[in-house]
Amino acid sequence: MTIRKILTEPDPFLRQKSENVEKVDDNIRSLMNDMLETMYDAPGIGLAAIQIGVPKRIIVIDLSKNDEKKNPQYFVNPVIITKSKKDASYEEGCLSVPNQFAEISRPDTCKIKFLNYEGEEKTLEAKGLLATCIQHEMDHLEGILFIDYLSKLKKSMIIKKLSKQKKTLERIVV
Ligand code: GNR
Ligand code: NI
């Protein structure tokens, strides 16, 4: 298992649409292991493959608390079957938008189908933070970030800040 570099905004790669996985084989499972290790190291509660530069429709999520047993969940080619009319709002963050947080409103519950770690087809009814996280990660597969839901002004301020931080970091590293 390898910890990979997480891409951060602004990066055109994050805006790319991810492609379906044809078969869940050992290469895909190895990628999922890397994604999980990268997510735990960050740390975060979810990660989409595109965040480590791989444009495949793969998501990993683990909502377990620090003192609990780990509970990794793997979603390959996830599709939303139904979402609730009722919305819920959570303060969201994103490993690709470091240190920025905002209240985002999304459907409160959703039902998805996907392939699991073994490549078996499954369905899941998610609510609360899991529903939010699944939708946040599925947005990544379409090249969408949570800041896209903010006002133009708020979004541009965040992107400007992140661009500046990146330039400063480059100067330090080079
Ligand atoms: O670690 C993360 N926390 C989080 C909090 C609220 C809503 C969504 C998330 S996902 C985020 C990790 C991430 O960027 N996944 O793409
Ligand atoms: Ni994210």
Coordinates of C-alpha atoms and ligand atoms in Angstrom, one line a residue:
M1 CA 0.0 0.0 0.0
T2 CA 1.2 3.5 -0.9
I3 CA 0.2 6.9 0.3
R4 CA -0.4 9.0 -2.8
K5 CA -0.4 12.7 -3.3
I6 CA -3.8 14.4 -3.1
L7 CA -4.5 17.0 -5.8
T8 CA -5.8 20.3 -4.7
E9 CA -7.8 23.1 -6.3
P10 CA -7.0 24.8 -8.7
D11 CA -6.0 21.7 -10.7
P12 CA -7.6 20.9 -14.0
F13 CA -7.5 17.2 -13.3
L14 CA -10.1 17.6 -10.5
R15 CA -12.5 18.9 -13.1
Q16 CA -12.2 15.8 -15.3
K17 CA -15.1 13.3 -15.5
S18 CA -14.2 9.8 -14.3
E19 CA -14.8 6.7 -16.3
N20 CA -16.5 3.5 -15.3
V21 CA -14.4 0.6 -14.1
E22 CA -14.8 -2.4 -16.4
K23 CA -13.9 -5.1 -13.9
V24 CA -13.0 -5.1 -10.2
D25 CA -9.7 -7.0 -10.4
D26 CA -6.5 -7.0 -8.3
N27 CA -5.2 -3.8 -9.9
I28 CA -8.4 -2.0 -9.0
R29 CA -8.3 -3.5 -5.5
S30 CA -4.7 -2.4 -5.1
L31 CA -5.8 1.2 -6.2
M32 CA -8.6 1.0 -3.6
N33 CA -6.0 0.0 -0.9
D34 CA -3.9 3.0 -1.8
M35 CA -6.9 5.3 -1.7
L36 CA -7.9 4.0 1.8
E37 CA -4.3 4.5 3.1
T38 CA -4.1 8.0 1.6
M39 CA -7.5 8.9 3.1
Y40 CA -6.5 7.6 6.6
D41 CA -3.2 9.5 6.4
A42 CA -4.8 12.8 5.4
P43 CA -7.0 12.2 7.5
G44 CA -10.4 12.3 5.8
I45 CA -13.7 10.4 5.8
G46 CA -14.0 9.9 2.1
L47 CA -11.9 9.9 -1.1
A48 CA -12.5 9.7 -4.8
A49 CA -9.9 8.2 -7.2
I50 CA -9.6 11.4 -9.2
Q51 CA -8.3 13.1 -6.0
I52 CA -5.1 11.1 -6.4
G53 CA -5.1 11.7 -10.2
V54 CA -6.9 8.5 -11.3
P55 CA -10.1 9.3 -13.4
K56 CA -12.0 6.1 -12.4
R57 CA -15.4 5.9 -10.8
I58 CA -14.2 4.6 -7.4
I59 CA -14.9 6.0 -3.9
V60 CA -13.8 4.9 -0.5
I61 CA -15.5 6.0 2.7
D62 CA -14.8 5.3 6.4
L63 CA -17.0 7.1 9.0
S64 CA -15.7 5.2 12.0
K65 CA -14.5 7.3 14.9
N66 CA -10.8 7.2 16.1
D67 CA -11.6 4.9 19.0
E68 CA -13.8 2.6 16.9
K69 CA -12.9 -0.4 14.7
K70 CA -12.2 0.8 11.2
N71 CA -15.1 0.4 8.8
P72 CA -13.9 0.9 5.2
Q73 CA -16.6 1.0 2.5
Y74 CA -15.7 0.7 -1.2
F75 CA -18.0 1.9 -4.0
V76 CA -17.2 1.2 -7.6
N77 CA -19.3 2.7 -10.4
P78 CA -21.9 4.1 -8.0
V79 CA -25.2 5.2 -9.3
I80 CA -27.9 7.1 -7.4
I81 CA -31.2 5.3 -7.7
T82 CA -33.3 7.6 -5.6
K83 CA -32.8 10.7 -3.4
S84 CA -35.1 12.3 -0.9
K85 CA -37.0 15.5 -1.6
K86 CA -36.0 16.7 1.9
D87 CA -32.6 18.3 2.1
A88 CA -30.1 18.3 5.0
S89 CA -27.2 20.7 5.5
Y90 CA -23.7 19.7 6.7
E91 CA -20.6 21.7 7.2
E92 CA -18.4 20.2 4.4
G93 CA -14.7 20.2 3.8
C94 CA -12.7 18.6 1.1
L95 CA -9.1 17.2 1.0
S96 CA -8.8 18.9 -2.4
V97 CA -9.9 22.2 -1.0
P98 CA -7.7 22.4 2.1
N99 CA -8.8 24.3 5.2
Q100 CA -12.0 25.6 3.7
F101 CA -15.4 24.7 5.1
A102 CA -19.0 25.6 4.2
E103 CA -22.6 24.6 5.0
I104 CA -23.9 22.7 1.9
S105 CA -27.4 21.5 1.5
R106 CA -28.1 18.1 -0.3
P107 CA -30.8 15.4 -0.3
D108 CA -31.1 14.0 3.3
T109 CA -31.1 10.4 2.1
C110 CA -30.2 8.5 -1.1
K111 CA -30.2 5.0 -2.4
I112 CA -27.3 3.9 -4.5
K113 CA -26.2 0.8 -6.4
F114 CA -22.5 0.0 -6.9
L115 CA -19.9 -2.8 -7.0
N116 CA -18.1 -3.6 -3.8
Y117 CA -14.5 -4.6 -3.1
E118 CA -15.2 -8.1 -4.4
G119 CA -17.0 -6.7 -7.5
E120 CA -20.4 -7.8 -6.4
E121 CA -23.4 -5.6 -7.2
K122 CA -25.0 -4.1 -4.0
T123 CA -27.5 -1.5 -3.1
L124 CA -27.4 0.8 0.0
E125 CA -29.8 3.2 1.6
A126 CA -27.8 6.0 3.1
K127 CA -28.8 8.8 5.5
G128 CA -27.1 11.5 7.5
L129 CA -23.4 12.0 7.1
L130 CA -23.0 8.8 4.9
A131 CA -25.6 10.2 2.4
T132 CA -23.8 13.5 2.4
C133 CA -20.4 11.9 2.0
I134 CA -21.5 9.6 -0.9
Q135 CA -23.0 12.6 -2.7
H136 CA -19.8 14.7 -2.1
E137 CA -17.7 11.9 -3.5
M138 CA -20.0 11.2 -6.4
D139 CA -19.7 14.9 -7.3
H140 CA -15.9 14.4 -7.6
L141 CA -16.6 11.7 -10.3
E142 CA -18.3 14.5 -12.3
G143 CA -15.5 17.0 -11.7
I144 CA -17.7 18.9 -9.2
L145 CA -16.4 20.4 -5.9
F146 CA -18.5 21.6 -3.0
I147 CA -17.3 25.2 -3.6
D148 CA -19.2 25.1 -6.9
Y149 CA -22.4 25.4 -4.8
L150 CA -21.3 28.7 -3.1
S151 CA -21.8 32.2 -4.5
K152 CA -19.5 33.2 -7.3
L153 CA -17.8 35.7 -4.9
K154 CA -17.2 33.1 -2.1
K155 CA -15.9 30.5 -4.6
S156 CA -13.5 32.9 -6.3
M157 CA -12.2 34.1 -3.0
I158 CA -11.4 30.5 -2.0
I159 CA -9.8 29.7 -5.3
K160 CA -7.7 32.8 -5.1
K161 CA -6.5 31.9 -1.6
L162 CA -5.6 28.4 -2.7
S163 CA -3.7 29.6 -5.8
K164 CA -1.7 31.9 -3.6
Q165 CA -0.9 29.1 -1.1
K166 CA 0.2 26.9 -3.9
K167 CA 2.6 29.5 -5.4
T168 CA 4.1 30.1 -1.9
L169 CA 4.6 26.4 -1.4
E170 CA 6.2 26.0 -4.8
R171 CA 8.7 28.7 -3.9
I172 CA 9.6 26.9 -0.6
V173 CA 9.9 23.5 -2.2
V174 CA 11.9 24.6 -5.3
Ligands
GNR1 O1 -12.9 14.4 5.0 C1 -13.9 14.8 4.5 N1 -14.9 15.3 5.3 C2 -16.1 15.7 4.8 C3 -17.0 16.4 5.7 C4 -18.3 16.7 5.3 C5 -18.7 16.4 4.0 C6 -17.9 15.7 3.2 C7 -16.6 15.3 3.6 S1 -15.6 14.5 2.4 C8 -14.0 14.9 3.0 C9 -12.9 14.2 2.3 C10 -13.0 14.5 0.8 O2 -12.6 15.5 0.3 N2 -13.6 13.6 0.0 O3 -13.7 13.9 -1.3
NI2 NI -13.8 16.0 -1.5

